[in-house]
Structures are given as structure tokens and as C-alpha cells.
């Protein structure tokens, strides 16, 4: 008798499935069959509408609709304003959301659950309700202006609503959970031994955070930034309610072209440009994330 354990009988394999080292790998036809419903849903729900949208923007067989975008300074201004607001919302969500995610990781379970509830509860509320709440807070006779005048800080109500600042504030409140959750996931996966080793080697709390915690949390930061920026580019309800006609963004302009002016080819051209800008920034974020991982591996 040898000292080796007896080999178990090979498991029966179903057709199209290969079992190797307790992991199951499906053949190419089986994998394609399993992914076919998802591919069909992607084609019907995304690829077909997008292709029809792009084709509609070239309905005249020329670039006339895109030339209208470039020829009119208002359209360029709206695009730049949209990028400015989206970047402001992303940065505000990052600076406000990172401490919250860090706090959720460091607190004990009971207190962390309270903070997590404060993050999740807004997600269960309609965006329309949350945006209208900011209208109630920031309007001329709203709660904020009443508090300022009653406290003697201002003599007359301030113009807080229908400004770029109000749009950025309201959109940050709506989108900040999409920044907190990826950062929390990245910080949660960070082993505590790394920070403990840095402290044992003489690094202070700030030095350990800058040299260890912050670089290793960058995947969560990039993921949250991509989601916030992309969602902010196409936001419609909050800018329409809080920004008003004086703070028109690209989504509001597209809605105006489709609902009010019924200029569908021009709206399709605006949507195609917005989609192209969104894909460009997603690729840039992915490139930056890959570069960051490369630096971490080198170091």
C-alpha cells in the first residue's frame, strides 16, 4: 500500500462542460448560448436605439445638424457649461464623499450602520422629490433665506435658486452615494496590516494615509468619479427644477428640441455628441486608472 491517498473517481461531465481542478469551464458554444439573452437585451435596448439615433442625425445625408452645433455659440456654451457643472459635481462628491466612506470603514458596526443608512436612504427617494426639496430650501422665501434674514445676516433674501451653484449643490446631494459606495468598497478591501506596518515603520497617521490608504483607494475613487461624471453629464430633472432657464445644460437643451421645437434630427445630433463626449471621458478615466495601477506596481 502506498502512502498516497486513493484517487477519487472522476465526476461525470455534462455535455459541453469541462471540469478542471474544481473549476467549471464551459465550451464556446455553451458560453455563447448562456450569454445570448444578455446579448439580445443589449442589442434591443441599447445598440439598436443608439444606431437609430445616430442615423437620424444624418437624416439629410449631410453634416448639417452638426454644423448647426458649431455655428451657434449658444450650443457650444451649453456644452461647456455642462462639462463645468459635471466636473464641479464630481469634485464636490469626491471631497465630501471620501471622508464619509472612510468613516464608514473605521467606525464600529452599529455606528457604521447608522452612517450607511444616511447614505442609502436618499437612494430610496425619488430624484424628483429630492430636487424639489432643494427648491423649497433655496427659493426666495425658503427656509435658508428666512434663517439668514431672521438671524440678521442679510437684509434681503439672496438669489440662491436658479444658479449654477444651486445646480451643483443639488446634483452633488443626489449623486454623492454613487461616489461613496465604490470608495467604501475599495477601503473595505484594504488590509489593516498595511497601515499598521507603515505606522510601525515610523510613519504618522497622515503619512500612512497619504502613502498607503489613498493610493490603494484610487480604483474606488476612479470608479465613483466615472459614475458621478457620466450621470451628471446627462442629468435632466435636477437642472430643470433647480437651475431654471438661466442654467441650461445639454440634457435640458435636448429635451427642449424634442418636446417644444420637435426638431428630432438636431436633438439626435446633440445626443450623439453627448454620447461621444461621455465615451471619451470614460476611456480617459480608464486610461488614468491603468496608469495609476502601473505606478503602484512599479513602486
Tab-separated table of N, CA and C in Angstrom, residues 57-64:
chain	number	residue	atom	x	y	z
A	57	UNK	N	-29.533	61.593	-36.944
A	57	UNK	CA	-28.753	62.836	-37.013
A	57	UNK	C	-28.186	63.076	-38.408
A	58	UNK	N	-28.098	62.013	-39.230
A	58	UNK	CA	-27.631	62.143	-40.618
A	58	UNK	C	-28.802	61.940	-41.588
A	59	UNK	N	-30.011	62.299	-41.155
A	59	UNK	CA	-31.195	62.036	-41.971
A	59	UNK	C	-31.148	62.759	-43.311
A	60	UNK	N	-30.489	63.895	-43.372
A	60	UNK	CA	-30.388	64.634	-44.625
A	60	UNK	C	-29.210	64.184	-45.477
A	61	UNK	N	-28.441	63.228	-44.978
A	61	UNK	CA	-27.291	62.745	-45.726
A	61	UNK	C	-26.097	63.668	-45.663
A	62	UNK	N	-26.118	64.681	-44.795
A	62	UNK	CA	-25.021	65.636	-44.666
A	62	UNK	C	-24.711	65.847	-43.192
A	63	UNK	N	-23.727	66.696	-42.956
A	63	UNK	CA	-23.357	67.071	-41.586
A	63	UNK	C	-24.015	68.382	-41.164
A	64	UNK	N	-25.171	68.681	-41.748
A	64	UNK	CA	-25.814	69.973	-41.491
A	64	UNK	C	-26.170	70.140	-40.017
